[in-house]
Amino acid sequence: MTTGPTSGGRRSRTGTPPGDAPRRTSPAPHGRRPREKAAGGESLVGSEWTVEVGPIAHGGHCVARHEGQVLFVRHALPGETVVARVTEGRVGDRFVRADAVSVLSASPERVTPPCPYAAPGLCGGCDFQHVSLPYQRQLKASVVREQFSRLAGLDVDPAVRAVPGDTDGLRWRTRVEFAVDQDGRAGLRAHRSRAIIPVDDCLIATHGVIDSGVLDTEWTGVESVDVVDAAHPEEPVLVPVPGPEGSDGSGGLVGELVTDGDWSGEYVVAARGFWQVHPGAASTFLSRVTALLGAEPGDRVLDLYAGSGLFTVRLGELVAPGGFVLGVEGDARAVDNGTRNTEHLDNVEWRANRVDREVRSLVDQQITADLVVLDPPRTGAGKDVMALVAALGPRRVVYVACDPAALARDVRAASEHGYRLASLEAWDAFPMTHHVESIAVLEPASE
């Protein structure tokens, strides 16, 4: 495959706090500051209403109504009757946000949250600690179904599968960003807030993260601390982040180990660069992507949003001899690491470029690809990229997504250019949170 010129870049992928999906790009650390309206109706914050809770919605909350007002309620479950206290919203808003502060009629799937900080007004990282683990996965599956029905016009019914490597949904997060308060104490942010909640443990973080001492250390002059519990080095890496102008954001390099059946590979990645945070996720997704893609010797493969080469390395070996893999990634530092990870393969090429620009260059040169892998940011690839991918004429596209809404929109966009959804599976790479990983296979509709 001959490729076009390089230029530009894409947002760096960094580690994120517990509960926020780590994939592709990072949200503000552990929640966002609630938006303030310059004008509007009377504030409803603090109002308490007794409501019957409706279905789960995308985002970790359930939908309820009170006298015509729509509420997005956290810490609730479908079918419950709760007292909901408004946390954001004004009279006349299309919806308000609320917490279930009292449960009058509980769901049989409700459990006591294992973490004392998983409660209204406290840590915003986990959405579902009050939910039995099997039912968490049922809720996530219902969200995937609803998003595909509403946004793609498709009926899907994927069971959300467990990713091996956690302990009953806990102790799985290998990368955590802790915020630091004015006293130099590391903690976690409240939901949709900059407020920092002091904690003495985080139950979804690995033991290595907590045993690093991050919560027992006084951090002076920094706004956050990233803790990275990678395969190498043996001790977790702590990266103080003094501020946007005080750090290059990388935190140095760490090593990760990945398997695909009998195959194993070692990867070098930036400590604060993108990598799957669940210890079983990278291997699980690599195995699924290679199985679903069906790469063969001689195939020309395009790996888009390739990061540091999780898929690129394995694909380079699978298509040899005679095949070729092009990895495209907007983060130049990730491309440097990807180049290092694939230096033993002479059939792999890298481009540090925005995906849309690079693929457009390929299309303009009338270059085609046999197979395409997409692993985009949470916002998805977008309709322009999906149109360009279709123009390459691949026999199969495997799309890895951390947001079912973005995936559904992109599947719909692909259908407008002759590609159909051939299969869809979902994985619980973020237990106790609302996030769900999906892997979709797209094929030409004519086939």
XYZ file of C-alpha atoms in Angstrom:
447
model
C 0.000 0.000 0.000
C 1.422 3.372 -1.006
C 0.375 6.233 1.193
C 0.118 9.979 1.173
C 2.062 12.705 2.987
C 2.038 13.297 6.735
C 1.017 16.369 8.656
C -1.068 17.527 11.574
C -1.917 15.614 14.705
C -4.637 14.459 17.056
C -5.355 14.951 20.699
C -3.137 12.951 23.015
C -4.690 10.081 24.924
C -4.083 10.248 28.638
C -5.024 8.292 31.698
C -8.319 9.093 33.386
C -9.723 8.797 36.889
C -11.807 5.866 38.104
C -15.126 5.550 36.335
C -14.323 7.694 33.310
C -13.756 5.601 30.219
C -10.020 5.734 29.489
C -10.366 5.200 25.825
C -9.073 7.518 23.150
C -9.317 10.931 24.781
C -9.626 12.045 28.361
C -12.459 13.995 29.893
C -11.807 16.558 32.584
C -10.441 14.697 35.625
C -13.174 12.742 37.326
C -16.214 14.759 36.360
C -17.017 18.130 34.900
C -17.892 21.447 36.432
C -21.661 21.872 36.082
C -22.551 24.366 33.404
C -23.821 27.648 34.748
C -26.559 29.421 32.877
C -26.429 33.181 32.516
C -30.198 33.397 32.572
C -33.161 31.108 32.978
C -35.889 30.024 35.312
C -35.702 29.605 39.038
C -33.118 27.105 40.248
C -34.482 23.709 41.230
C -31.286 22.565 42.949
C -32.117 21.024 46.303
C -35.739 20.263 45.429
C -36.814 16.776 46.490
C -39.501 14.829 44.654
C -40.804 11.299 45.076
C -40.636 9.609 41.687
C -41.045 6.201 40.080
C -37.858 5.372 38.235
C -38.044 4.472 34.558
C -35.523 2.898 32.188
C -31.756 3.188 32.236
C -30.308 5.843 29.931
C -26.898 6.295 28.359
C -24.675 8.009 30.914
C -25.149 6.120 34.158
C -28.551 7.455 35.181
C -32.190 6.425 34.946
C -35.064 8.469 33.546
C -37.928 9.601 35.778
C -40.660 12.247 35.588
C -42.280 14.574 38.084
C -45.274 16.636 36.995
C -44.005 16.638 33.420
C -40.396 17.436 34.349
C -37.834 14.899 33.086
C -35.189 13.857 35.588
C -31.918 12.025 35.022
C -31.470 10.227 38.330
C -28.227 8.644 39.550
C -28.007 5.984 42.278
C -31.387 4.601 41.210
C -32.603 1.505 39.354
C -35.478 0.901 36.946
C -38.735 0.156 38.758
C -37.761 1.722 42.062
C -39.574 4.452 43.948
C -37.091 6.987 45.291
C -36.785 10.459 46.695
C -34.789 12.360 44.077
C -32.895 15.509 45.038
C -32.155 17.864 42.138
C -28.445 18.580 41.689
C -28.590 20.631 38.469
C -31.398 22.395 36.651
C -33.885 25.231 36.526
C -37.550 25.693 35.876
C -38.095 25.358 32.132
C -35.081 23.138 31.461
C -35.677 20.191 29.153
C -34.352 17.939 31.918
C -32.748 18.222 35.343
C -30.193 16.034 37.066
C -30.838 14.431 40.421
C -29.577 11.903 42.967
C -31.685 9.236 44.622
C -31.181 10.193 48.276
C -33.774 7.781 49.699
C -35.072 4.494 48.311
C -38.715 3.865 49.211
C -39.170 0.729 47.095
C -35.980 -1.076 46.106
C -35.193 -3.202 43.072
C -34.269 -6.826 43.831
C -31.038 -6.098 41.943
C -29.988 -3.384 44.407
C -26.986 -4.203 46.591
C -25.066 -2.306 49.243
C -22.259 -0.429 47.460
C -18.916 -1.971 48.454
C -17.310 1.467 48.370
C -18.366 4.039 51.007
C -17.622 6.863 48.573
C -20.131 5.592 45.958
C -23.010 7.721 47.230
C -24.820 10.977 46.397
C -22.545 13.977 46.747
C -19.383 11.904 46.960
C -17.080 10.330 44.341
C -18.378 10.582 40.790
C -16.359 7.740 39.327
C -18.641 4.725 39.689
C -22.241 4.702 38.478
C -23.378 1.181 39.390
C -21.871 0.095 42.694
C -25.419 -0.193 44.031
C -26.247 -2.748 41.300
C -25.538 -6.485 41.219
C -22.789 -7.247 38.707
C -24.921 -9.429 36.379
C -27.621 -6.761 36.288
C -25.034 -4.060 35.538
C -24.294 -5.946 32.346
C -27.974 -6.282 31.521
C -28.364 -2.522 31.921
C -25.406 -1.876 29.641
C -26.820 -4.244 27.035
C -30.133 -2.379 27.129
C -28.302 0.904 26.534
C -26.527 -0.571 23.498
C -29.859 -1.843 22.148
C -31.540 1.535 22.680
C -28.737 3.516 21.048
C -28.666 1.306 17.968
C -32.434 1.372 17.666
C -32.662 5.140 18.027
C -29.539 6.241 16.132
C -28.973 3.476 13.571
C -32.467 2.064 13.133
C -31.167 -1.438 13.891
C -32.350 -4.167 16.242
C -29.353 -5.607 18.092
C -29.171 -7.738 21.221
C -25.561 -8.246 22.343
C -24.898 -9.836 25.716
C -22.280 -7.850 27.620
C -19.451 -10.256 28.351
C -17.069 -10.152 31.303
C -13.418 -9.272 30.659
C -11.100 -11.529 32.697
C -8.813 -9.932 35.244
C -10.952 -8.158 37.841
C -12.241 -9.373 41.203
C -16.046 -9.427 41.098
C -15.971 -6.119 39.234
C -13.374 -4.536 41.537
C -9.584 -4.017 41.509
C -9.235 -3.666 37.754
C -8.174 -0.111 37.012
C -4.433 -0.009 36.307
C -4.310 3.714 35.513
C -5.821 6.306 37.826
C -5.540 10.069 37.900
C -6.003 11.443 41.405
C -6.835 15.110 41.849
C -4.929 17.052 44.526
C -6.672 19.473 46.880
C -5.307 22.716 48.326
C -3.808 20.805 51.252
C -1.819 18.542 48.946
C -3.989 15.476 49.536
C -4.854 13.199 46.637
C -8.504 12.337 46.144
C -11.245 11.871 43.565
C -13.689 14.344 42.108
C -17.393 14.495 42.821
C -19.798 13.829 39.960
C -19.781 16.657 37.378
C -17.779 18.820 39.755
C -14.294 20.109 40.462
C -14.798 19.367 44.166
C -12.227 16.862 45.444
C -13.369 14.067 47.753
C -10.602 12.792 50.076
C -10.457 8.982 49.979
C -8.362 6.318 51.668
C -8.982 3.711 48.952
C -10.491 3.255 45.509
C -11.989 -0.199 45.140
C -11.858 -0.310 41.364
C -8.154 0.589 41.341
C -5.669 -2.262 41.432
C -3.868 -3.049 44.662
C -0.694 -1.819 42.979
C -2.182 1.632 42.438
C -3.300 1.973 46.052
C -0.161 0.384 47.514
C 1.938 2.952 45.635
C 1.348 5.331 48.545
C -0.346 7.974 46.416
C -3.078 8.498 49.017
C -0.624 8.740 51.904
C 1.691 11.306 50.340
C 1.441 15.076 50.593
C 1.591 16.446 47.047
C 2.736 20.052 47.128
C 2.527 22.238 44.052
C 0.730 19.786 41.776
C -2.868 19.623 40.576
C -3.055 15.863 40.021
C -1.081 12.631 40.221
C -1.287 9.808 37.707
C -0.551 6.309 38.972
C 0.278 3.688 36.341
C 0.344 0.016 37.336
C 1.856 -1.397 34.143
C 3.467 -4.777 33.532
C 6.906 -3.128 33.534
C 8.368 -1.756 35.708
C 7.298 -3.965 38.588
C 6.539 -0.975 40.824
C 3.742 1.436 39.797
C 4.838 4.717 38.234
C 3.652 7.930 39.908
C 3.512 11.001 37.689
C 2.869 14.338 39.424
C 1.192 16.779 37.033
C 1.986 20.367 38.014
C -0.396 21.873 35.467
C -0.990 22.264 31.742
C 2.183 24.278 31.292
C 4.352 22.292 33.697
C 4.527 18.835 32.165
C 4.900 17.246 28.768
C 2.105 14.874 29.768
C 3.961 11.659 28.976
C 5.368 10.560 32.324
C 8.045 8.512 30.625
C 7.666 5.036 29.157
C 6.280 1.796 30.570
C 5.961 -1.709 29.167
C 2.820 -3.777 28.643
C 2.357 -7.477 27.880
C -0.406 -8.724 25.548
C -1.419 -12.205 24.438
C -3.474 -13.598 21.566
C -3.804 -17.323 22.109
C -0.274 -18.732 22.032
C 1.104 -15.423 20.777
C 2.521 -12.823 23.143
C 3.941 -9.378 22.568
C 5.631 -6.630 24.551
C 4.664 -3.020 23.955
C 6.266 0.260 24.940
C 3.758 3.037 25.689
C 3.825 6.437 27.335
C 2.905 6.179 31.011
C 0.154 8.761 30.529
C -0.577 7.765 26.947
C -3.600 5.729 25.945
C -3.723 2.088 26.958
C -6.577 -0.118 28.070
C -6.904 0.214 31.851
C -8.536 -3.136 32.580
C -5.750 -5.738 32.901
C -7.543 -8.184 30.606
C -8.844 -5.728 28.039
C -5.871 -5.351 25.685
C -5.473 -9.102 25.231
C -9.222 -9.691 24.961
C -9.719 -7.020 22.319
C -6.638 -8.028 20.356
C -7.862 -11.613 20.226
C -11.357 -10.584 19.175
C -10.196 -8.096 16.543
C -7.807 -10.532 14.895
C -10.426 -13.304 14.922
C -13.151 -11.063 13.503
C -10.918 -9.374 10.932
C -9.663 -12.612 9.383
C -6.388 -11.155 8.082
C -4.448 -13.408 5.743
C -0.979 -13.307 4.169
C -0.914 -10.724 1.406
C -3.697 -8.508 2.831
C -3.331 -4.743 2.894
C -4.582 -3.487 6.267
C -5.285 0.029 7.506
C -5.132 0.462 11.305
C -6.795 3.798 12.117
C -6.416 5.547 15.476
C -3.688 2.990 16.030
C -2.289 4.378 19.295
C 1.011 2.690 20.077
C 0.208 -0.305 17.910
C -1.854 -2.755 19.971
C -3.377 -4.194 16.793
C -0.684 -3.082 14.361
C 2.014 -5.383 15.707
C -0.049 -8.550 15.493
C -1.566 -7.649 12.133
C 1.881 -7.043 10.655
C 2.785 -10.616 11.473
C -0.522 -12.100 10.298
C -0.392 -10.571 6.814
C 3.211 -11.628 6.129
C 4.478 -12.572 3.680
C 3.341 -10.187 1.010
C 0.952 -8.126 3.116
C 1.231 -4.593 4.470
C -0.108 -2.634 7.444
C -0.381 1.137 7.702
C -0.897 2.560 11.183
C -2.396 6.053 11.363
C -2.398 7.987 14.634
C -2.601 11.702 15.399
C -0.455 11.615 18.538
C 3.138 11.877 17.334
C 4.531 10.429 20.568
C 2.287 7.391 20.241
C 3.526 6.976 16.660
C 7.110 7.051 17.928
C 6.254 4.254 20.350
C 4.328 2.362 17.696
C 7.302 2.575 15.365
C 9.470 1.152 18.112
C 6.975 -1.638 18.801
C 6.949 -2.672 15.135
C 10.617 -2.140 14.311
C 11.057 -5.881 13.727
C 8.435 -5.777 10.945
C 9.448 -4.429 7.551
C 5.854 -4.540 6.276
C 4.497 -1.936 8.722
C 4.465 1.784 8.073
C 3.280 4.600 10.357
C 1.795 8.020 9.687
C 1.480 10.723 12.336
C -1.531 12.489 10.905
C -5.189 13.189 11.466
C -7.096 10.137 10.344
C -9.461 12.025 8.063
C -6.578 13.761 6.281
C -4.565 10.587 5.836
C -7.462 8.483 4.573
C -8.571 11.254 2.234
C -5.067 11.246 0.766
C -5.328 7.504 0.173
C -8.718 7.858 -1.476
C -7.506 10.712 -3.664
C -4.698 8.449 -4.863
C -7.243 5.705 -5.604
C -5.561 3.398 -3.111
C -7.608 0.525 -1.724
C -7.399 -1.621 1.398
C -8.478 -5.201 2.042
C -9.207 -4.692 5.745
C -9.636 -1.752 8.105
C -9.489 -1.519 11.897
C -11.055 1.507 13.589
C -10.358 2.314 17.252
C -11.425 5.958 17.511
C -11.857 8.400 20.413
C -15.049 8.376 22.429
C -16.624 10.812 19.980
C -16.347 8.192 17.227
C -14.836 8.311 13.760
C -17.544 10.544 12.294
C -19.473 10.415 9.051
C -16.651 11.852 6.921
C -14.163 9.190 8.028
C -16.767 6.451 7.568
C -17.419 7.641 4.012
C -13.684 7.660 3.282
C -13.209 4.180 4.753
C -16.015 2.871 2.559
C -14.330 4.454 -0.463
C -11.259 2.287 0.192
C -13.430 -0.761 -0.574
C -12.365 -3.082 2.267
C -13.961 -6.513 2.457
C -14.291 -6.083 6.222
C -14.067 -3.317 8.821
C -13.696 -4.057 12.540
C -14.643 -1.094 14.724
C -13.729 -0.976 18.436
C -15.795 1.573 20.365
C -16.168 2.762 23.934
C -19.363 4.749 23.280
C -22.403 2.935 21.859
C -24.031 6.164 20.685
C -20.992 7.195 18.637
C -20.720 3.681 17.240
C -24.389 3.594 16.264
C -24.070 6.914 14.435
C -21.012 5.665 12.569
C -22.701 2.390 11.646
C -25.581 4.400 10.216
C -23.102 6.542 8.274
C -21.425 3.414 6.899
C -24.795 2.059 5.770
C -25.231 5.149 3.605
C -22.073 4.105 1.735
C -22.859 0.448 1.168
C -21.704 -1.224 4.396
C -23.901 -3.223 6.748
C -23.510 -4.291 10.362
C -22.485 -7.969 10.167
C -21.981 -8.575 13.883
C -21.821 -6.750 17.202
C -20.466 -7.787 20.567
C -20.110 -5.947 23.872
C -17.606 -6.266 26.708
C -17.601 -5.099 30.319
C -14.151 -3.516 30.460
C -15.291 -0.940 33.057
C -17.280 -2.709 35.801
C -19.171 -0.516 38.277
C -19.387 2.259 35.673
C -21.844 2.850 32.834
C -19.146 2.465 30.183
C -19.261 -0.482 27.815
C -16.889 -1.546 25.056
C -18.319 -2.697 21.733
C -16.760 -4.392 18.708
C -18.648 -4.133 15.429
C -17.966 -5.830 12.117
C -18.984 -4.016 8.923
C -19.089 -5.671 5.523
C -20.252 -4.632 2.057
C -24.053 -4.837 1.959
C -23.910 -6.595 -1.412
C -22.296 -9.587 0.305
